[in-house]
Short mmCIF file of C-alpha atoms and ligand atoms in Angstrom, two decimals:
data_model
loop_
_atom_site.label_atom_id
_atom_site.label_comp_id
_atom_site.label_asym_id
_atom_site.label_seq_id
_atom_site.Cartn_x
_atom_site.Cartn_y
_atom_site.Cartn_z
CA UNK Q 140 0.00 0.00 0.00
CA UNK Q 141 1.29 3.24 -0.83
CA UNK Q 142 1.98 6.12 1.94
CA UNK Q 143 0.67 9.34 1.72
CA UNK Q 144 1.98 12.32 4.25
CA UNK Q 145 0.40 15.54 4.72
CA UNK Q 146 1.31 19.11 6.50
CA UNK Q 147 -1.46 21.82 6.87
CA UNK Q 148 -0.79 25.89 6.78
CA UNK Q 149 -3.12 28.73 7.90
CA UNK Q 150 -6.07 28.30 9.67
CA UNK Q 151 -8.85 25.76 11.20
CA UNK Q 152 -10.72 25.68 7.94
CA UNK Q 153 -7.57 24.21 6.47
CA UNK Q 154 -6.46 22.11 8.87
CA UNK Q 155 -10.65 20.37 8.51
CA UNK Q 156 -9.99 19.79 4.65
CA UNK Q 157 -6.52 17.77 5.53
CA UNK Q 158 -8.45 15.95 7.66
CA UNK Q 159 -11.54 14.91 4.78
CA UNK Q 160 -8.68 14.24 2.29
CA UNK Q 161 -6.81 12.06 4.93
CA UNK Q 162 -10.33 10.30 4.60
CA UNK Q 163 -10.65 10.06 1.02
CA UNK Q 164 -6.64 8.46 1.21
CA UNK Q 165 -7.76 6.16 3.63
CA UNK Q 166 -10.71 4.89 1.61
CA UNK Q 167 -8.35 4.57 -1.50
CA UNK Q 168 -6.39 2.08 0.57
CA UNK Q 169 -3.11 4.91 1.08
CA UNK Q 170 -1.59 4.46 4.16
CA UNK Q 171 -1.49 7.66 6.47
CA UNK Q 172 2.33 8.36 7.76
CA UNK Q 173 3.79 11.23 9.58
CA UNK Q 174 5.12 13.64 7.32
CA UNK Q 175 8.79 13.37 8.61
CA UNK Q 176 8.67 9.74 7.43
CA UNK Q 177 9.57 8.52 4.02
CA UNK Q 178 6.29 8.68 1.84
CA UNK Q 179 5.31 8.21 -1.77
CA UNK Q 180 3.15 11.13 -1.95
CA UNK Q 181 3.23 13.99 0.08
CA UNK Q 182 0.47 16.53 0.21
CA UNK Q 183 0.65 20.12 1.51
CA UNK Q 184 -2.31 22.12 2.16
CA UNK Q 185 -1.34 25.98 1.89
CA UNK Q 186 -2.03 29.34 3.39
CA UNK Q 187 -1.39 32.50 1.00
CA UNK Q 188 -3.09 34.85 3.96
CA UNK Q 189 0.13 36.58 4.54
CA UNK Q 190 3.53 36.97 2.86
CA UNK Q 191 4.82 34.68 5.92
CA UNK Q 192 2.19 31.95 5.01
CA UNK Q 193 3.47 31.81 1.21
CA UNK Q 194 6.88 31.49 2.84
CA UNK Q 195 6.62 28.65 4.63
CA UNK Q 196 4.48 27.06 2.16
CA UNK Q 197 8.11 27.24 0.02
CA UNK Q 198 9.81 25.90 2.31
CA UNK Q 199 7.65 23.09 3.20
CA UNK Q 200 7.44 22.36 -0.42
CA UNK Q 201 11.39 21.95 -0.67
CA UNK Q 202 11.48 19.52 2.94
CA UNK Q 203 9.46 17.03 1.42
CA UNK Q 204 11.47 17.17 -1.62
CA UNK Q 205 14.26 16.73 0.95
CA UNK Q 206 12.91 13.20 2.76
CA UNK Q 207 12.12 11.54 -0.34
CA UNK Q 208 13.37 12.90 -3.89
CA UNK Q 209 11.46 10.57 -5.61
CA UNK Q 210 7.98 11.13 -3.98
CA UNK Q 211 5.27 12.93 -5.77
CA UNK Q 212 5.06 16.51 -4.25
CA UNK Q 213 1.49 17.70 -4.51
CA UNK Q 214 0.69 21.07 -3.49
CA UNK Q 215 -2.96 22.27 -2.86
CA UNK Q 216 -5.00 25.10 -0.44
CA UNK Q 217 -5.20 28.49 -1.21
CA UNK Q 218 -1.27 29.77 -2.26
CA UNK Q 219 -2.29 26.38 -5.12
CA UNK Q 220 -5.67 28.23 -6.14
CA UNK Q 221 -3.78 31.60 -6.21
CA UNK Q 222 -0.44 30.40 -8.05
CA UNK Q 223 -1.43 30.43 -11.91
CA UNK Q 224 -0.29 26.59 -11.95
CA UNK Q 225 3.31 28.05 -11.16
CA UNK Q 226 5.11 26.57 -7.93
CA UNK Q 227 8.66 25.73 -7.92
CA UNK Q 228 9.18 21.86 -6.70
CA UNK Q 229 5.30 21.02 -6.48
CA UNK Q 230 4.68 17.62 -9.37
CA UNK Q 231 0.52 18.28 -8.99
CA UNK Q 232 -1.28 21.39 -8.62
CA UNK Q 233 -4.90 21.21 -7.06
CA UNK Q 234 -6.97 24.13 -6.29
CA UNK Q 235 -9.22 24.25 -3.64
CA UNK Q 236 -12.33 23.10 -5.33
CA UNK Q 237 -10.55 20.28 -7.43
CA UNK Q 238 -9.40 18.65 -3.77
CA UNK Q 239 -12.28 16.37 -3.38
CA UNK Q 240 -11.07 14.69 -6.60
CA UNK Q 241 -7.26 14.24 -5.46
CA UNK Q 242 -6.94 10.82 -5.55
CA UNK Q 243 -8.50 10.65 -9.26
CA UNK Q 244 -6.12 13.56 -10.15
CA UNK Q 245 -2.68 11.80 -8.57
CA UNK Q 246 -4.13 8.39 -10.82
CA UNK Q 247 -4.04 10.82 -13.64
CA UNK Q 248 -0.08 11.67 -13.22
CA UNK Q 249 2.45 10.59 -15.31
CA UNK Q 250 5.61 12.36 -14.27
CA UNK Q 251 4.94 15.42 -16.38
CA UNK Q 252 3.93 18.34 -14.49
CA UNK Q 253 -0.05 18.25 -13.04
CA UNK Q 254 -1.92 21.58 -12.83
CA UNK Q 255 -6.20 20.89 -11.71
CA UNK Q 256 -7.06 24.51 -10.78
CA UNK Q 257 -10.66 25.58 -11.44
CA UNK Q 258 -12.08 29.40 -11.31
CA UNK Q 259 -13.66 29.27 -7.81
CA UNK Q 260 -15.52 32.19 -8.63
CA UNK Q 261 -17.83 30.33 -10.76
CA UNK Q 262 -18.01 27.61 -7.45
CA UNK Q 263 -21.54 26.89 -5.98
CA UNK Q 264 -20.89 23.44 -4.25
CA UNK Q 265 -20.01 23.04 -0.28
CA UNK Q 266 -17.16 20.02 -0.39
CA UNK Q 267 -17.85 17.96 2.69
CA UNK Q 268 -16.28 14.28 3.55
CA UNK Q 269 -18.09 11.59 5.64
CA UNK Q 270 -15.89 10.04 8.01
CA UNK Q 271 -13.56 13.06 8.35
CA UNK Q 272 -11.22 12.18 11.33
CA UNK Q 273 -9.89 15.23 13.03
CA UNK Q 274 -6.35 14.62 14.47
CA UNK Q 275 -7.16 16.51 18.42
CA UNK Q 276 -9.28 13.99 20.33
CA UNK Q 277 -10.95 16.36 22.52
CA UNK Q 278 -12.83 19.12 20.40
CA UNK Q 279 -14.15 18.54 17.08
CA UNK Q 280 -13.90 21.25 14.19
CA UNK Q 281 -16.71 21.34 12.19
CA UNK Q 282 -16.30 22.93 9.05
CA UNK Q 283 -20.22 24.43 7.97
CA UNK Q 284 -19.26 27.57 5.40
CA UNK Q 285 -16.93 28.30 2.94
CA UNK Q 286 -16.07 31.72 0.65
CA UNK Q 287 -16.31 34.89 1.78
CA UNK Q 288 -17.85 38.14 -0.36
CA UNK Q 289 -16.29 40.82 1.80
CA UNK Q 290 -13.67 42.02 0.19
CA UNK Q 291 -11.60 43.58 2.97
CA UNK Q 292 -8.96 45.61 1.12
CA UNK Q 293 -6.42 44.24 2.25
CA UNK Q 294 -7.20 40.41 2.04
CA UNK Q 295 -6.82 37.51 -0.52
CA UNK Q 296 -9.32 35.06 0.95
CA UNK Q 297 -12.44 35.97 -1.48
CA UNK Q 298 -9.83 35.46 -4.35
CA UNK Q 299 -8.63 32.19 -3.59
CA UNK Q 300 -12.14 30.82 -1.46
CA UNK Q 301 -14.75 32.17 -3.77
CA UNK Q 302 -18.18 33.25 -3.33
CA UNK Q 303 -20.17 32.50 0.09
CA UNK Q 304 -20.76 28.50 0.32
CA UNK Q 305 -23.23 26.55 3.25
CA UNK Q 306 -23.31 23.59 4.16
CA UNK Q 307 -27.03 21.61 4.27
CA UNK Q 308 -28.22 21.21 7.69
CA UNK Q 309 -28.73 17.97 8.22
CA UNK Q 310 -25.32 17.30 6.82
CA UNK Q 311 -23.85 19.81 9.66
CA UNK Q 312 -26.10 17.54 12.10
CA UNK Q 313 -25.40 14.08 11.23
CA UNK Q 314 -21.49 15.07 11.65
CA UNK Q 315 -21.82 16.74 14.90
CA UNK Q 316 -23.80 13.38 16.20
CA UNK Q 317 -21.22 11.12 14.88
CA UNK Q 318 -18.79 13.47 17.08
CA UNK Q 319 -20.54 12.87 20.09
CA UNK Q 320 -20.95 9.22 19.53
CA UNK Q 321 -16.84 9.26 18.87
CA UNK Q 322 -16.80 11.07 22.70
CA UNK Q 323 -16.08 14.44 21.46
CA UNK Q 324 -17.61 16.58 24.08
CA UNK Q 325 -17.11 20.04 22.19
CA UNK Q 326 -17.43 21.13 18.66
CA UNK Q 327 -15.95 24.36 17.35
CA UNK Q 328 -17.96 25.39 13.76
CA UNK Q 329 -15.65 27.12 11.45
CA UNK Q 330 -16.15 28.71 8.28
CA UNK Q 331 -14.21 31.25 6.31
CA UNK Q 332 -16.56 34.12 7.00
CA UNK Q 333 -18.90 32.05 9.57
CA UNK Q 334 -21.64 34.97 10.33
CA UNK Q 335 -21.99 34.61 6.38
CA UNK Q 336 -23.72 31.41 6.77
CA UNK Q 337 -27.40 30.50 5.11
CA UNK Q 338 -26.43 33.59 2.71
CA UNK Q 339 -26.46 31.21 0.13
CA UNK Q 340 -29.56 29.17 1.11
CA UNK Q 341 -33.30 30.22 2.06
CA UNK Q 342 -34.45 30.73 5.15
CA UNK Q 343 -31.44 29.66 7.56
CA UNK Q 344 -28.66 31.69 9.15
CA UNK Q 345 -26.25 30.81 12.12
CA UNK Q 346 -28.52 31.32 15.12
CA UNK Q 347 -30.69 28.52 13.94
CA UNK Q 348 -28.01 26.20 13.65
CA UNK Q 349 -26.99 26.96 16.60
CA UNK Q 350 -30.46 25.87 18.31
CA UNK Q 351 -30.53 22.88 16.86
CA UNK Q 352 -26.58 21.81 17.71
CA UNK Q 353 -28.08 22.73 21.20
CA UNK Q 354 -30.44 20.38 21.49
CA UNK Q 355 -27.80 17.44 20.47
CA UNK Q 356 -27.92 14.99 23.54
CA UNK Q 357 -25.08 14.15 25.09
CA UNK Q 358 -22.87 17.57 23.58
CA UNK Q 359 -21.09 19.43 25.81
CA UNK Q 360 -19.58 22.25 24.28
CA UNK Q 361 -20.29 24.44 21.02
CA UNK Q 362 -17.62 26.81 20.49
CA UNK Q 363 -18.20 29.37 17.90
CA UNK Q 364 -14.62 30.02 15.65
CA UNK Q 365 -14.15 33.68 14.01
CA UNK Q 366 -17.48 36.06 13.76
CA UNK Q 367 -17.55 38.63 12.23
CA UNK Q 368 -19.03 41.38 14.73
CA UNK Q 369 -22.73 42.41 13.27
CA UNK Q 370 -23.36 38.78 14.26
CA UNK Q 371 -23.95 40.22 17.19
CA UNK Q 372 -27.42 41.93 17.92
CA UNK Q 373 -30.28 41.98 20.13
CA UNK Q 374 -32.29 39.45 18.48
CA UNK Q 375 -29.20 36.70 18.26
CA UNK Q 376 -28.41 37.94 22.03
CA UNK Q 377 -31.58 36.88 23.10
CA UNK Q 378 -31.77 33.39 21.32
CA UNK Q 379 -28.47 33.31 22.61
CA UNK Q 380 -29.56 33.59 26.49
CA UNK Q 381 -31.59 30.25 25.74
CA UNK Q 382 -28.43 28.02 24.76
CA UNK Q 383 -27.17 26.37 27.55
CA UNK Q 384 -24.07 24.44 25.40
CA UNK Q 385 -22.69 27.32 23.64
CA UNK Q 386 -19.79 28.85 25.36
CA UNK Q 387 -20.27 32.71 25.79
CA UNK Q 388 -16.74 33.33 24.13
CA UNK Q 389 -16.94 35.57 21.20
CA UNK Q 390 -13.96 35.95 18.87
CA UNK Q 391 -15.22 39.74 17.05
CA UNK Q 392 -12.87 40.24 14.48
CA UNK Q 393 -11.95 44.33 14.88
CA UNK Q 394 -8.68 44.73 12.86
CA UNK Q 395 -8.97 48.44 13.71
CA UNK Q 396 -10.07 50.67 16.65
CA UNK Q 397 -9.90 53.20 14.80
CA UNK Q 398 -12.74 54.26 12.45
CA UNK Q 399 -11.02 56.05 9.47
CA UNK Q 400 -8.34 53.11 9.33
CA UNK Q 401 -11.98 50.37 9.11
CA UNK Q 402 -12.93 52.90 5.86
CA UNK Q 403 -9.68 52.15 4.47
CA UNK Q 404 -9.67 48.31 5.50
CA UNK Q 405 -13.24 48.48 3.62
CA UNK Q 406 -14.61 46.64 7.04
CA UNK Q 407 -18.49 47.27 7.43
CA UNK Q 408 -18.26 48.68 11.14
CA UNK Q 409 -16.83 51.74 12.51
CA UNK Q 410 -15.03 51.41 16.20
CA UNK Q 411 -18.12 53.01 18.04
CA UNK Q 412 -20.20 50.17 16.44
CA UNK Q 413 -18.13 47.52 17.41
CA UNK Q 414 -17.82 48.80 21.01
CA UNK Q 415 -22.17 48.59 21.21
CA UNK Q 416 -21.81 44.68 20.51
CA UNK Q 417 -19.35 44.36 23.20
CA UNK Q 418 -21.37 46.06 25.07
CA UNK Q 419 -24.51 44.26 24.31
CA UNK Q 420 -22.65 40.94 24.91
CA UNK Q 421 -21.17 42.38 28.28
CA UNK Q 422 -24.75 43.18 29.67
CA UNK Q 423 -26.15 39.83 28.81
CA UNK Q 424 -22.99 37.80 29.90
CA UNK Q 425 -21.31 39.36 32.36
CA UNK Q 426 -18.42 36.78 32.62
CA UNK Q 427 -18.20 36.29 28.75
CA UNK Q 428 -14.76 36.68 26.91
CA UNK Q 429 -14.18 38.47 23.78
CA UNK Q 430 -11.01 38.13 21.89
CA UNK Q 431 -9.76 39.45 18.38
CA UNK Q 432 -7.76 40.26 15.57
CA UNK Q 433 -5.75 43.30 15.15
CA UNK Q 434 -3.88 44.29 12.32
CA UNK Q 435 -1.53 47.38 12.82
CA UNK Q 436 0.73 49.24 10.40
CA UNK Q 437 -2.48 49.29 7.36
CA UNK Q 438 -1.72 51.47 5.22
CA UNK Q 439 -2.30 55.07 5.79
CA UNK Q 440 -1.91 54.12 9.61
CA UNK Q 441 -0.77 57.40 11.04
CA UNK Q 442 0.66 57.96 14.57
CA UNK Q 443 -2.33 59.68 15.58
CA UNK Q 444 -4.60 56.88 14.15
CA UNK Q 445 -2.78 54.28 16.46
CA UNK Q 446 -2.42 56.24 19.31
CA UNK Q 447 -6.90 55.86 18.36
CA UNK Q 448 -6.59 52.01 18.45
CA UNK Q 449 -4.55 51.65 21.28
CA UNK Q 450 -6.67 53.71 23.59
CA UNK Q 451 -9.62 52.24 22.26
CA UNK Q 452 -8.11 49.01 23.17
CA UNK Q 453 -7.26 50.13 26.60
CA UNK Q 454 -10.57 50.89 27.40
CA UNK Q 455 -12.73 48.73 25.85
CA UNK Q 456 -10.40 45.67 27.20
CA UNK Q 457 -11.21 42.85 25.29
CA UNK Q 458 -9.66 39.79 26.94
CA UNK Q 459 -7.08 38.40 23.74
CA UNK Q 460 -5.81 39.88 21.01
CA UNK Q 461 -4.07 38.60 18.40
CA UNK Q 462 -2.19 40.69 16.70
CA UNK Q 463 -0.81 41.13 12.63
CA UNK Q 464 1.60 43.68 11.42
CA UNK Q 465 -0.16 44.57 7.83
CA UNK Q 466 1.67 41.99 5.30
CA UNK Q 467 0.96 43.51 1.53
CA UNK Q 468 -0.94 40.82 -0.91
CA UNK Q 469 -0.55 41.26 -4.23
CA UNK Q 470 -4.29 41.89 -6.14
CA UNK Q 471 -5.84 43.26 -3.03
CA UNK Q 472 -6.95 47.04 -2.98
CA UNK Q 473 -4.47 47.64 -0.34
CA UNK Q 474 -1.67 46.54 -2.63
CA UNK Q 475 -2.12 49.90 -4.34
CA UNK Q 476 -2.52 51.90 -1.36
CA UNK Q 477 -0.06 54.87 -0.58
CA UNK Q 478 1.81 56.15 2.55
CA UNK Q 479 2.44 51.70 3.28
CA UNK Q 480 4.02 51.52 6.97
CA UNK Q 481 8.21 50.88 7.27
CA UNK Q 482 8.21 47.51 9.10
CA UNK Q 483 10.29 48.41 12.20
CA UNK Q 484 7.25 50.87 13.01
CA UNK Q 485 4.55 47.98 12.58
CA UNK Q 486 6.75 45.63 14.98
CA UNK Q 487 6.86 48.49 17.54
CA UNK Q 488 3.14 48.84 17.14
CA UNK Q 489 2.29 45.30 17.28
CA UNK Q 490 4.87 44.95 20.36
CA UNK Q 491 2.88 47.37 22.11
CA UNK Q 492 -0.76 45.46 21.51
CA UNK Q 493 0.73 42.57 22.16
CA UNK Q 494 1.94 43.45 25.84
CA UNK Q 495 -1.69 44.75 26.50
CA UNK Q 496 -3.20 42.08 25.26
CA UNK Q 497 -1.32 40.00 27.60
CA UNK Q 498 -2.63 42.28 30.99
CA UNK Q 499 -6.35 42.36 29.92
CA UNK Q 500 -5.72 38.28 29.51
CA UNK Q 501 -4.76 38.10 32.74
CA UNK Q 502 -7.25 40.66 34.43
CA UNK Q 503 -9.55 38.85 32.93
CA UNK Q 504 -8.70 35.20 34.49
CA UNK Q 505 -8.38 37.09 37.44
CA UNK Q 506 -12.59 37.50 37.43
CA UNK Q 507 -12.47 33.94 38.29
CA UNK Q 508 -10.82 33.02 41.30
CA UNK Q 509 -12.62 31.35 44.32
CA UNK Q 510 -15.37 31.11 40.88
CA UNK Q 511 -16.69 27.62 39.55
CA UNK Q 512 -15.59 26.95 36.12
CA UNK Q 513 -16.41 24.30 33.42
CA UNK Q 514 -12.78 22.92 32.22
CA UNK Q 515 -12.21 20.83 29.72
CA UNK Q 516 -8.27 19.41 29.92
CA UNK Q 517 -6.17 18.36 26.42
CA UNK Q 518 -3.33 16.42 25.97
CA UNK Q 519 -1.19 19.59 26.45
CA UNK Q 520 0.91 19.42 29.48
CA UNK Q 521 2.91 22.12 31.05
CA UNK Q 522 5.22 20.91 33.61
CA UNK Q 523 3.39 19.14 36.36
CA UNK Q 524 0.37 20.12 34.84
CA UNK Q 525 -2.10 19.53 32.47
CA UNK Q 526 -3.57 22.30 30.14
CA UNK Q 527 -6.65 22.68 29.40
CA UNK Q 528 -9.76 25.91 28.67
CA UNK Q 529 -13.12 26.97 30.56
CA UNK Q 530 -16.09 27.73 28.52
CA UNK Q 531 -15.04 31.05 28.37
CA UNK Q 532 -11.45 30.04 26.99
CA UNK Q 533 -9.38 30.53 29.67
CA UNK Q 534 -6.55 28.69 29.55
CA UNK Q 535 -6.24 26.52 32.81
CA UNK Q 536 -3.41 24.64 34.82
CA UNK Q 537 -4.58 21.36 36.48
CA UNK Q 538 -2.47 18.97 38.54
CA UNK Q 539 -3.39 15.62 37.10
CA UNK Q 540 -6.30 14.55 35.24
CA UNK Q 541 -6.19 13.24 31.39
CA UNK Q 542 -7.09 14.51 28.09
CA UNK Q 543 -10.89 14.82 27.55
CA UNK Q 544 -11.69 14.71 31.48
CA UNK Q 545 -14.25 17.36 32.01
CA UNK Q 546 -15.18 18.30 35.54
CA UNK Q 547 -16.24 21.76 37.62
CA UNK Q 548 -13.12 23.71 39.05
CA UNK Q 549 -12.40 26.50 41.24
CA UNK Q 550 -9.89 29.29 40.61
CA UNK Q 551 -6.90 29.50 42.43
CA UNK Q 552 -4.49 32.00 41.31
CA UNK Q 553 -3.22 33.02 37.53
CA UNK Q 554 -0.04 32.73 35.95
CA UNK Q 555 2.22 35.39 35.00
CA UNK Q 556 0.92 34.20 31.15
CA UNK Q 557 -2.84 34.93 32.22
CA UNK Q 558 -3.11 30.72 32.97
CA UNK Q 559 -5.75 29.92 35.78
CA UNK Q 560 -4.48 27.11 37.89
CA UNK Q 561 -7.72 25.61 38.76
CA UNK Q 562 -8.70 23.00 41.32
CA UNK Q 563 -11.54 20.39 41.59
CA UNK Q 564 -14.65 21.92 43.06
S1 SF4 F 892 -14.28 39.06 6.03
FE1 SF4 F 892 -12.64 40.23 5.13
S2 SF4 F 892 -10.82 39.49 6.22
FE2 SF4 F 892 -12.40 37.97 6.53
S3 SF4 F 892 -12.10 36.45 4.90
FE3 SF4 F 892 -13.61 37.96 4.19
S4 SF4 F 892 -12.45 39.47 3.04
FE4 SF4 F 892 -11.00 38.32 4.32
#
């Protein structure tokens, strides 16, 4: 039997599609094998989201070239669907609609160079695979939407993802009950521009999903991954209030906190709009955590204009933040844009977010000691410890316990990292 290797770039929606081809292998009678390992065939899903993404795309592409010259090097994901059928040391190149037929495709090769790249533009199908295995035994990624029709200036995703994609939902809850039966006791649902979902179909949008994952028996947890923040209004706030299984942690992507730099980043908020959902969410969950992405150094990012975010940031405290110095993509509006930020001023930017996203995180963990929380451990250890998150995604310290073990814990004290070390109740 032949062995197939893979290694996944970029995000959760990527890392779900390694996982359904891993499936489709496995049904084609391919053994799996670790991608350090010698292989016949080694796949690599890419990211093309930032200049650092395509990067180590390259380089992955030339390390499997490395443990076995004679393998067939296919490359696939979203630096495939945006490459024009060029990449230097890829055999087969699959774009991210053609994926579902890679086995057919790698039949097809004959030691001349492969290129399978459709226009996803033109794409109306949601690709889904029964029996997709996901490697982390404790949550579950569910993968329910696909494309995005945004067109944030500065982003490649609607490119290389195409138009808004959902996926049936009795499809979404046959998987999620075939989790559970596997033990999974929480499911994240990810999609490329999640709040999007239903778009595409009649008379469905996220909340209702949502009420009917909450009625699956026997589920513990449903995590929501990246919203985008009009998501977030009175009427999903108060269907909200009614689901006991999903976990009041909101990831509101914000980029900016500063109004003029969202016109530029063609986002469809301004900062005082975004701060009213936090708000809303705040009042109706007073222990909820909201987390985000910031990108600094955009173009046209004046001093004053960060000085904007980073007050904004101070007050409205949101409890993570990841943060992005602005990386240029080529075709994007913000390609074009003038007055682009040196780099050393985007580090020194993004140093700055970084450290105060680090003392909200652990102000925030600091709400719950001597406080019952929900934890859910993983097979992360840290020490003597094991790690593991609340509902509210704290990340928690436990001495003992295994991987999956779910119990009710009390906080002790937090870690100079914002880590609760929690206790049994
Ligand atoms: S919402 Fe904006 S940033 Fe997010 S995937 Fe769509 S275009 Fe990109």
């Amino acid at each position: 039997m032949k062995k197939v290797a893979f290694y996944t770039l970029g995000c959760k929606v990527n890392q779900y599609e390694t996982d359904s081809m891993k499936a489709i292998f496995t049904k084609n009678s391919f053994i799996v094998v670790d991608f350090n390992e010698n292989a016949d065939i080694y796949v690599i899903n890419t990211c093309t989201v930032t200049a650092m993404g395509d990067k180590k795309s390259r380089q992955t592409i030339n390390n499997a070239k490395k443990n076995n010259p004679n393998a067939i090097v296919v490359v696939t994901g979203c630096m495939a669907q945006d490459s024009k059928g060029k990449i230097e040391g890829a055999d087969i190149i699959i774009g991210n609609n053609d994926r579902k037929n890679i086995v057919n495709i790698i039949n097809k090769y004959n030691g001349e160079k492969l290129v399978e790249i459709d226009d996803i533009k033109n794409d109306r199908m949601f690709w889904s695979v029964e029996d997709n295995v996901p490697e982390d035994r404790t949550r579950a990624y569910i993968k329910i939407q696909d494309g995005c029709d945004r067109y944030c200036s500065y982003c490649i995703i609607p490119y290389v993802r195409g138009p808004v994609r959902s996926r049936k939902l009795e499809d979404i809850i046959m998987e999620v009950n075939e989790k559970v039966q596997n033990g999974f006791k929480e499911i994240v649902l990810i999609g490329i521009h999640l709040a999007s979902y239903g778009k595409d179909l009649k008379n469905i949008t996220l909340i209702d999903v949502l009420e009917k994952l909450d009625k699956i028996e026997g589920l513990q947890r449903i995590r929501l991954g990246s919203l985008e923040p009009l998501f977030i209004n009175e009427e999903n706030i108060e269907r909200l209030k009614k689901m006991d299984k999903v976990c009041k942690h909101f990831h509101l992507s914000l980029q900016s906190g500063c109004t003029e730099t969202l016109k530029r980043m063609n986002r469809r908020y301004t900062a005082e709009e975004y701060e009213e959902r936090v708000n809303m969410i705040r009042k109706a969950f007073p222990y909820a955590s909201i987390t985000t992405d910031i990108i600094v150094g955009f173009p046209g990012e004046t001093e004053e204009e960060f000085l904007k975010t980073y007050e904004y940031l101070k007050r409205i405290k949101l409890n993570r933040m990841h943060v992005f110095p602005y990386s240029i993509r080529k075709g994007t509006l913000a390609e074009k844009m003038p007055m682009q930020i040196e780099k050393n001023i985007k580090n020194e930017r993004a140093k700055s977010l970084i450290e105060l996203s680090l003392k909200n995180e652990i102000e925030f963990a600091n709400k719950f000691i001597n406080k019952e929380v929900d934890v859910l451990l993983e097979k992360g250890k840290k020490g003597k410890y094991r790690q593991g998150y609340t509902r509210e995604y704290v990340k928690v310290l436990f001495e003992g316990g295994k991987a999956g073990e779910q119990f009710i814990g009390i906080g002790k004290n937090v870690t100079d990292e914002g880590e609760l070390v929690v206790e049994k109740s």
